[in-house]
mmCIF file of C-alpha atoms in Angstrom:
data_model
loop_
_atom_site.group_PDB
_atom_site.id
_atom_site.type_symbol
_atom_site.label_atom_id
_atom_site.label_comp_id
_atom_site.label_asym_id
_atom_site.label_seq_id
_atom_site.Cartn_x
_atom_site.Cartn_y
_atom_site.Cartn_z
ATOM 1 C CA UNK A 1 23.925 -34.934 2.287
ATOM 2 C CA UNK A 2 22.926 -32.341 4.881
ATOM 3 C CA UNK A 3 21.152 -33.139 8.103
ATOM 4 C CA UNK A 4 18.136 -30.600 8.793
ATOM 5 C CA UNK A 5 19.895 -28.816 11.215
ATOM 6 C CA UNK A 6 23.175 -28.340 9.227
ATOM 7 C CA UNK A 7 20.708 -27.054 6.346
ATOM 8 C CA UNK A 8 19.070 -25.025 8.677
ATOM 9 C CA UNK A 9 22.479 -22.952 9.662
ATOM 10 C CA UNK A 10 23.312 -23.031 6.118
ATOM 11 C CA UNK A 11 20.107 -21.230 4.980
ATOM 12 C CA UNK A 12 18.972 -19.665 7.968
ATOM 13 C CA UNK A 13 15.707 -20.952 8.103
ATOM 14 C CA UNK A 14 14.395 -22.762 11.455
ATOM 15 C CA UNK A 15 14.304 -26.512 11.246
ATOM 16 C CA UNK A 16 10.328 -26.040 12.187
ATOM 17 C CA UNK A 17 9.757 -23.690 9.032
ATOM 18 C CA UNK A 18 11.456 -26.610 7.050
ATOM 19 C CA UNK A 19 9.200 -29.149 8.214
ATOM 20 C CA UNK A 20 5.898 -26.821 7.719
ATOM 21 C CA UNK A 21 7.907 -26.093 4.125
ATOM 22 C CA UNK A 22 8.227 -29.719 3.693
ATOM 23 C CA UNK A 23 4.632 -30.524 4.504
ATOM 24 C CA UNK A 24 3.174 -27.607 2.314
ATOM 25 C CA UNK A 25 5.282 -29.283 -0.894
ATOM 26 C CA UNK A 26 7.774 -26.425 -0.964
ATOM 27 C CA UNK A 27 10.743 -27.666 -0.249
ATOM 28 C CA UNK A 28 11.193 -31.618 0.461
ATOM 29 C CA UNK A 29 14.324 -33.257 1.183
ATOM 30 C CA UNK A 30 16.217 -35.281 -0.257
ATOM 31 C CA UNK A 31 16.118 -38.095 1.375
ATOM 32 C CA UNK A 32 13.709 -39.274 4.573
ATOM 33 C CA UNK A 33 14.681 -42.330 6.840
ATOM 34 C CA UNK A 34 12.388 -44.272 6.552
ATOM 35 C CA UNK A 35 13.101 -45.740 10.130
ATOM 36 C CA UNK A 36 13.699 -42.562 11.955
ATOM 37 C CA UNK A 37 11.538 -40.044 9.554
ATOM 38 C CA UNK A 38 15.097 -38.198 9.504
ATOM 39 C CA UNK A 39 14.987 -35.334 7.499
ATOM 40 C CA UNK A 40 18.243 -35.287 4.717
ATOM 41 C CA UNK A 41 19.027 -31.898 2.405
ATOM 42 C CA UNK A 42 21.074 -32.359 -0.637
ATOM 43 C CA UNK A 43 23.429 -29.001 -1.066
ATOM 44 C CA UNK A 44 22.315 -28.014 -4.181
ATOM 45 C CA UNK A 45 18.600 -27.041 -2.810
ATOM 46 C CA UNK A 46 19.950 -23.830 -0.832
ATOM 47 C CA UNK A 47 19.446 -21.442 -3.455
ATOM 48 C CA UNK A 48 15.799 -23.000 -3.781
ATOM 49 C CA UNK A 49 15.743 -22.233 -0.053
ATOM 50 C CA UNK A 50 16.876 -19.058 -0.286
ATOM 51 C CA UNK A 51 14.666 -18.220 -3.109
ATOM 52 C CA UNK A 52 11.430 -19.314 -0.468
ATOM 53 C CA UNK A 53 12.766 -17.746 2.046
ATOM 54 C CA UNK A 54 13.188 -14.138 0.506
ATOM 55 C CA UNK A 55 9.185 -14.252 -1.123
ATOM 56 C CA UNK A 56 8.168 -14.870 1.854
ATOM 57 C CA UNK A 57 10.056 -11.779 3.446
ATOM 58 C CA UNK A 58 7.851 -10.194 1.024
ATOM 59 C CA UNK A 59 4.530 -11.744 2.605
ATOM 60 C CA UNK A 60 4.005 -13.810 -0.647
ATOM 61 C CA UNK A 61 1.368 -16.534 0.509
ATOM 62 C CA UNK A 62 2.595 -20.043 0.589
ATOM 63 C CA UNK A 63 0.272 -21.231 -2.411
ATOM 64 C CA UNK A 64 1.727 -18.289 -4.263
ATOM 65 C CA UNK A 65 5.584 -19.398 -3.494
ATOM 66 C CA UNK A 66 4.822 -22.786 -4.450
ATOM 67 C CA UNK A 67 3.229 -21.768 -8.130
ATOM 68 C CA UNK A 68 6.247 -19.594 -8.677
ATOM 69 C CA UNK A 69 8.439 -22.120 -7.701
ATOM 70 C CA UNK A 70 6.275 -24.726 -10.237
ATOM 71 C CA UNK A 71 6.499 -22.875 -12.447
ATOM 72 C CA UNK A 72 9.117 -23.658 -15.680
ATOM 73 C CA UNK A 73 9.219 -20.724 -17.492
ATOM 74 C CA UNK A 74 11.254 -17.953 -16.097
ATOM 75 C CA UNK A 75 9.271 -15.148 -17.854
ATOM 76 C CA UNK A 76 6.030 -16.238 -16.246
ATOM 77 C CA UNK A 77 7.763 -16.736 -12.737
ATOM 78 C CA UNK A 78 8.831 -12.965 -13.136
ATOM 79 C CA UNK A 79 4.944 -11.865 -13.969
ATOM 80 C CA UNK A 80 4.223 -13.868 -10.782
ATOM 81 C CA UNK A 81 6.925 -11.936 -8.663
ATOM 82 C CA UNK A 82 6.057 -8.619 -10.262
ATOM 83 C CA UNK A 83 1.859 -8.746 -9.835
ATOM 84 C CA UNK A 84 2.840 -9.482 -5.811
ATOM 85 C CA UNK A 85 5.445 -6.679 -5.595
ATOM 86 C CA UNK A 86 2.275 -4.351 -7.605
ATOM 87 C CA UNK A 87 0.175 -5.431 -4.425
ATOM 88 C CA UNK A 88 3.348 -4.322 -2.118
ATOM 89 C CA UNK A 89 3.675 -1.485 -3.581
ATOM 90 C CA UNK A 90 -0.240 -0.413 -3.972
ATOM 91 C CA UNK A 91 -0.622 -1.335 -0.208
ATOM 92 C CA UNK A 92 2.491 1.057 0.549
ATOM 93 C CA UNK A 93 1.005 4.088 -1.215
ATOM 94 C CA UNK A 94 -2.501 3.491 0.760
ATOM 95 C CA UNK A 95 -0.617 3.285 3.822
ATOM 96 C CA UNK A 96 1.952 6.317 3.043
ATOM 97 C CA UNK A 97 -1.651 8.484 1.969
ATOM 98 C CA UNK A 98 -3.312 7.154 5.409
ATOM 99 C CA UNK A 99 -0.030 8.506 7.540
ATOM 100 C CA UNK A 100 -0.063 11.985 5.731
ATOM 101 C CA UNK A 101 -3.801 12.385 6.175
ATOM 102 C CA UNK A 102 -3.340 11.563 9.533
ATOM 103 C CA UNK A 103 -1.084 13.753 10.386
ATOM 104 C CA UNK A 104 -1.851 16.970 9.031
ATOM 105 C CA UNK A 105 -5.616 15.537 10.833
ATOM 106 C CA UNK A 106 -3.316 15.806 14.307
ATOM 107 C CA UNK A 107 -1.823 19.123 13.651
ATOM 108 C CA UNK A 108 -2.039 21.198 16.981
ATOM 109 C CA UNK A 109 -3.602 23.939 14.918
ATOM 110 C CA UNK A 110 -4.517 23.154 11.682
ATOM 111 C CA UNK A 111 -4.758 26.009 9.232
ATOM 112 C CA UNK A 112 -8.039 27.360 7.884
ATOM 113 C CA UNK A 113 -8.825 26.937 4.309
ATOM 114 C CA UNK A 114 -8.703 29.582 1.861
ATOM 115 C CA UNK A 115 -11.826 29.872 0.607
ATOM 116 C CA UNK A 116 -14.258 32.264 -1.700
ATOM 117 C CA UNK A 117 -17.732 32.234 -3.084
ATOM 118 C CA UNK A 118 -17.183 32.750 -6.996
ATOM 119 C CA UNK A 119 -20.083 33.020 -10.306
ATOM 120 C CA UNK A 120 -19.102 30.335 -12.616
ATOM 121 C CA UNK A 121 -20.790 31.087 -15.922
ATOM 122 C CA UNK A 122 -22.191 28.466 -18.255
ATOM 123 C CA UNK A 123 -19.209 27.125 -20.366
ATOM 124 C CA UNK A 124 -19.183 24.838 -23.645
ATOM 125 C CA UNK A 125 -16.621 21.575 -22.881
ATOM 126 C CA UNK A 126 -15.967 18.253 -24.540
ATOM 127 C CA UNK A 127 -16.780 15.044 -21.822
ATOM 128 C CA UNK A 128 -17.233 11.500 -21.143
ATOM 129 C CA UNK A 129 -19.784 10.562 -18.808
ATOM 130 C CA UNK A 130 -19.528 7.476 -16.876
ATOM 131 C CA UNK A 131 -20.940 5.800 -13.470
ATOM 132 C CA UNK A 132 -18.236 4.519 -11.767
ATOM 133 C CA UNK A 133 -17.678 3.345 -7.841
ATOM 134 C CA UNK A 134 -14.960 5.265 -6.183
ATOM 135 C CA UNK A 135 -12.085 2.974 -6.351
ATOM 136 C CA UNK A 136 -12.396 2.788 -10.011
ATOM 137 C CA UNK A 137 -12.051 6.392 -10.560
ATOM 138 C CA UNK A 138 -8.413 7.117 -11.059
ATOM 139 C CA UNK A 139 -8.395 4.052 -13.664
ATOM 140 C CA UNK A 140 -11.914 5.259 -15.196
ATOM 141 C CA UNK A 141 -10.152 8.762 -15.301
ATOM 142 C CA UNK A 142 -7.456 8.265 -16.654
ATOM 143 C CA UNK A 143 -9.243 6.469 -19.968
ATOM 144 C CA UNK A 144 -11.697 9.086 -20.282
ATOM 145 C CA UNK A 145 -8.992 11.443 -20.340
ATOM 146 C CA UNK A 146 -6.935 9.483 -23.234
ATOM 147 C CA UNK A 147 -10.147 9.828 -25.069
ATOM 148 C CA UNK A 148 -10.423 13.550 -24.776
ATOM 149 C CA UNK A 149 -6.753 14.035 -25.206
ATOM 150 C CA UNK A 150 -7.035 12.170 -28.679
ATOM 151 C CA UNK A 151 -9.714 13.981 -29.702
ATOM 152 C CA UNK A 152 -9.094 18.159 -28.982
ATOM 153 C CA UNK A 153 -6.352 19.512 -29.837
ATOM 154 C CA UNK A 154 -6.338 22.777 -28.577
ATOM 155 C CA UNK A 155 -8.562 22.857 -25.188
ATOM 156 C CA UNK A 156 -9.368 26.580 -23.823
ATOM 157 C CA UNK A 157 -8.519 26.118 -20.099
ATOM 158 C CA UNK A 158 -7.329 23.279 -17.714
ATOM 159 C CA UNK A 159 -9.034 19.947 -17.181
ATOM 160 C CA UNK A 160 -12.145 19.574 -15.035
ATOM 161 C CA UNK A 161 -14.685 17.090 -13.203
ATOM 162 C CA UNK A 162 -18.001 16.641 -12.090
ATOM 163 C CA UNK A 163 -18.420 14.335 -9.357
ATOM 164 C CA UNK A 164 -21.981 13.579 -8.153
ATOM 165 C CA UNK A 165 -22.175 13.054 -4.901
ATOM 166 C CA UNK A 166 -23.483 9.947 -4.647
ATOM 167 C CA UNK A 167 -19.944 8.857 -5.055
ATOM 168 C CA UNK A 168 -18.821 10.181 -1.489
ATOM 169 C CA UNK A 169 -22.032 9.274 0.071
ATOM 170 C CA UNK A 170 -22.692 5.701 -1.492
ATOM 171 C CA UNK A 171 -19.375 4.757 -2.995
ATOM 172 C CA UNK A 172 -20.488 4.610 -6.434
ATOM 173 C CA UNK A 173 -22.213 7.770 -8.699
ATOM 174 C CA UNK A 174 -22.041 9.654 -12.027
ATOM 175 C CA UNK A 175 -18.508 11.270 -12.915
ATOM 176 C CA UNK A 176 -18.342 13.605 -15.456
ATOM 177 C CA UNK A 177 -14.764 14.927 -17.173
ATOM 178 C CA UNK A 178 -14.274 17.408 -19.705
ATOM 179 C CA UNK A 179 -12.160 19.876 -21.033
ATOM 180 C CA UNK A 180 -13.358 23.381 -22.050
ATOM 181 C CA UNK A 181 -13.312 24.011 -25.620
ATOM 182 C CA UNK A 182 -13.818 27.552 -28.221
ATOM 183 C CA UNK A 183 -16.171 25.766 -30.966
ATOM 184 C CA UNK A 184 -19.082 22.589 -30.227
ATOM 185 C CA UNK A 185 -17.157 19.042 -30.527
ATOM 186 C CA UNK A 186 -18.998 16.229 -32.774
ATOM 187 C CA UNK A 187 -19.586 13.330 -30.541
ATOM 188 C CA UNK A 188 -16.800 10.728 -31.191
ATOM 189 C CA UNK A 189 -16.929 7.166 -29.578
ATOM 190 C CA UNK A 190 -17.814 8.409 -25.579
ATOM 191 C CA UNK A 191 -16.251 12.392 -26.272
ATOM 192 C CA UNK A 192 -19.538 14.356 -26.703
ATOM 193 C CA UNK A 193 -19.947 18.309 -26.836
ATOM 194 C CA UNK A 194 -22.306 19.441 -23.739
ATOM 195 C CA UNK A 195 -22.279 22.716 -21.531
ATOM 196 C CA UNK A 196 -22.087 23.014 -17.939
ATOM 197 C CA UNK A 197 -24.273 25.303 -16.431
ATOM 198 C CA UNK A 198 -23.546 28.129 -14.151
ATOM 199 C CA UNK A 199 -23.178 27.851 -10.632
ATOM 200 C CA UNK A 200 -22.556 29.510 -7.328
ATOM 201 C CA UNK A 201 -19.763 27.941 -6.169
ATOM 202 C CA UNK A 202 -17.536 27.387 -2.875
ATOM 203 C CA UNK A 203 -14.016 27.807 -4.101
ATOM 204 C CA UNK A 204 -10.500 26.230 -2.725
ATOM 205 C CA UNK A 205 -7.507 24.970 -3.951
ATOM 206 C CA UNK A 206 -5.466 21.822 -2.753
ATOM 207 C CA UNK A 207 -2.190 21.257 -3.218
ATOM 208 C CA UNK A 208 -0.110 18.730 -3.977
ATOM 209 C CA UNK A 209 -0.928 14.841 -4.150
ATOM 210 C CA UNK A 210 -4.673 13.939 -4.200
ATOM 211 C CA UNK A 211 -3.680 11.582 -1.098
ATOM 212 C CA UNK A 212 -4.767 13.811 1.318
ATOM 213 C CA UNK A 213 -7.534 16.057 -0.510
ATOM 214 C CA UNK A 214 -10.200 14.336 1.632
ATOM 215 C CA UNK A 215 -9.056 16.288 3.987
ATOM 216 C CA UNK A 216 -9.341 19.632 2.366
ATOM 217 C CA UNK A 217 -12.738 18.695 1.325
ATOM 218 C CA UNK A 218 -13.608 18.377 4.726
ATOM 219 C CA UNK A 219 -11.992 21.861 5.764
ATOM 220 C CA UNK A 220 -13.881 23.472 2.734
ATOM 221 C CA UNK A 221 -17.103 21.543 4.050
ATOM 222 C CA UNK A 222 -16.615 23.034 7.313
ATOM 223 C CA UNK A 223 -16.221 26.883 5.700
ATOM 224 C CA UNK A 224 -19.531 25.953 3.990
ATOM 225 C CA UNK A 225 -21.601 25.011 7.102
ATOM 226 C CA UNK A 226 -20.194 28.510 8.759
ATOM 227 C CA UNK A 227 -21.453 30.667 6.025
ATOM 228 C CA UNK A 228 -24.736 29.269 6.131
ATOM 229 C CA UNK A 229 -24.562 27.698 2.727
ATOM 230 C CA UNK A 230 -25.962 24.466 1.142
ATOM 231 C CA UNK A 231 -24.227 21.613 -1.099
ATOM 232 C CA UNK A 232 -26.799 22.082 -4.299
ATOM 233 C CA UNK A 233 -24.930 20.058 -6.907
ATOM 234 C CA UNK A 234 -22.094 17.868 -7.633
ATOM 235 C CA UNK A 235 -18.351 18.917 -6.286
ATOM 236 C CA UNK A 236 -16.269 20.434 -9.499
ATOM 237 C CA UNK A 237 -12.683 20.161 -9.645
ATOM 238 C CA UNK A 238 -10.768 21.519 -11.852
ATOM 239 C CA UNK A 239 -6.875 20.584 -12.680
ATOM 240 C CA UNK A 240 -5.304 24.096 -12.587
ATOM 241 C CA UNK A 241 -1.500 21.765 -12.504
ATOM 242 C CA UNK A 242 -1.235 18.392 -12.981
ATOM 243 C CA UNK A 243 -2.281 15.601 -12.457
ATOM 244 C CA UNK A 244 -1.057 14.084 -16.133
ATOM 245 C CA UNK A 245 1.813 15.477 -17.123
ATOM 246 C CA UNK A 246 3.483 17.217 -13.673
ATOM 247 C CA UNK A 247 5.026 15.381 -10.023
ATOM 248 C CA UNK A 248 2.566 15.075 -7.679
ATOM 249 C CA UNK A 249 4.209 17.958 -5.209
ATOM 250 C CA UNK A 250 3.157 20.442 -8.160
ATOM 251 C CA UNK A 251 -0.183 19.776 -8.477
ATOM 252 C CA UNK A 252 -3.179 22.271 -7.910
ATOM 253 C CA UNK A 253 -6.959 21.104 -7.711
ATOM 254 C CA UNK A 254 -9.524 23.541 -7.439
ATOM 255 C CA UNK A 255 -12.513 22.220 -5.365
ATOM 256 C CA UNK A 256 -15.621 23.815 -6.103
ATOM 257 C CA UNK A 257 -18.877 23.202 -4.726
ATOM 258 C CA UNK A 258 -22.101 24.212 -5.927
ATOM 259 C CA UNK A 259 -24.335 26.292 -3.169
ATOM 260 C CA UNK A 260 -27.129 28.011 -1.856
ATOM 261 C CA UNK A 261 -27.216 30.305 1.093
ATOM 262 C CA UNK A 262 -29.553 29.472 3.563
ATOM 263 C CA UNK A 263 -31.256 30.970 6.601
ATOM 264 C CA UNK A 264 -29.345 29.017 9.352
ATOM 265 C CA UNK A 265 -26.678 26.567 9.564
ATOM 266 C CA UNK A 266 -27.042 23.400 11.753
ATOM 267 C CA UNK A 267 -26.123 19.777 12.250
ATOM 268 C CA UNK A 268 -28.017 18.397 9.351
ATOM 269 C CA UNK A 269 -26.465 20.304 6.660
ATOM 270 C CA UNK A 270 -23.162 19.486 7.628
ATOM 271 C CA UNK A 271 -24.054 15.927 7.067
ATOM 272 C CA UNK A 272 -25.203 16.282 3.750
ATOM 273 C CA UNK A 273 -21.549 17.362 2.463
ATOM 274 C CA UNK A 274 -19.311 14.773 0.944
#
């Protein structure tokens, strides 16, 4: 048998995390005196040790540790492991897309955006509709997509949305994707046939990952206000490269905004963009 302190040097944990381990029902010893409360570690519970002591490197909460280690069936302990390391991982990527925002926010001189009015006729596409809240897009996306994917075969131009902008402004609004097709589309389950309408529209193109295209609507919003133009519909993008089927540093995303020019610019307008 092991005295706390020798099973503390063994595993490297401190004898207080082995008491707060011991109270919590993670790891208990062996054997406690029952006239001095001694604490007494049999070898074989390092790797169980170990085991505690690396999930909660990874910040896995102490009622999570103590499922996984409950838990019989190694196949299930690995879906336990693998959801937490999906939350690492997710909380990584928001963090990683924070920093890069960030810092092209900081640059000393941050570049104008390239920018152009353009006449976007009235085109015939295949969409799903859907009202969705902003962190559900991607996933909502990517479904709707599937759909349209399984259903035309031979689209006539890249992949598009229609985001209303209640989505920016309140977090949740109507989303609109579509591809652009030669010949009307029956409707099949939520792929119907429908035609966007023309539009005057603000025109820029962001590249690369979507993580920091908040930031490029923002520049375009800014281009906007200066040429005394108003936001009169929902923001179109459309997916000149990527997202589906390219890496992330490829990708192209046209940002179009519907507009109107008005007589003067001020404050309130630029409050009304997304």
């Amino acid at each position: 048998m092991l005295t706390i302190g020798e099973f503390s040097r063994l595993t490297h944990l401190s004898i207080r995390t082995l008491r707060r381990y011991h109270e919590a029902g993670l790891l208990e010893p062996a054997h406690v005196d029952p006239s001095s409360g001694y604490r007494y570690y049999d070898p074989g519970q390092i790797p169980s040790a170990q085991v505690i002591s690396r999930l909660r490197e990874l910040d896995v909460p102490l009622a999570d540790v103590r499922r996984i280690l409950l838990t019989p069936d190694p196949t299930v302990r690995a879906h336990l492991v693998g959801e937490h390391l999906q939350r690492l991982q997710d909380q990584l990527s928001r963090t990683q897309a924070a920093v890069a925002s960030l810092q092209r926010l900081l640059r000393p001189e941050p570049a104008g955006v390239a920018a152009e009015l353009r006449h976007a006729p009235a085109r015939r596409v295949a969409a799903v509709r859907g009202t969705v809240t902003h962190e559900e897009v991607l996933s909502w996306y990517a479904g709707a997509m599937a759909e349209l994917d399984a259903v035309i075969d031979a689209p006539t131009g890249p992949a598009g949305g229609l985001y209303d902008n209640a989505l920016f402004s309140e977090g949740r609004g109507d989303v609109l994707v579509y591809v652009p097709v030669a010949a009307p589309v029956p409707d099949l389950g939520r792929v119907h046939g429908t035609e966007l309408p023309p539009a005057e529209l603000a025109v820029t193109v962001h590249p690369g990952t979507h993580d920091t295209i908040d930031i490029t609507y923002g520049e375009l919003g800014r281009w906007v206000a200066e040429h005394a133009l108003a936001v009169a519909g929902p923001v179109r993008e459309t997916y000149l490269v990527g997202p589906r089927d390219t890496p992330a540093e490829e990708w192209r995303t046209e940002i179009g905004w519907p507009v109107f020019r008005v007589a003067s610019a001020g404050p309130a307008r630029a409050e009304s963009h997304p």
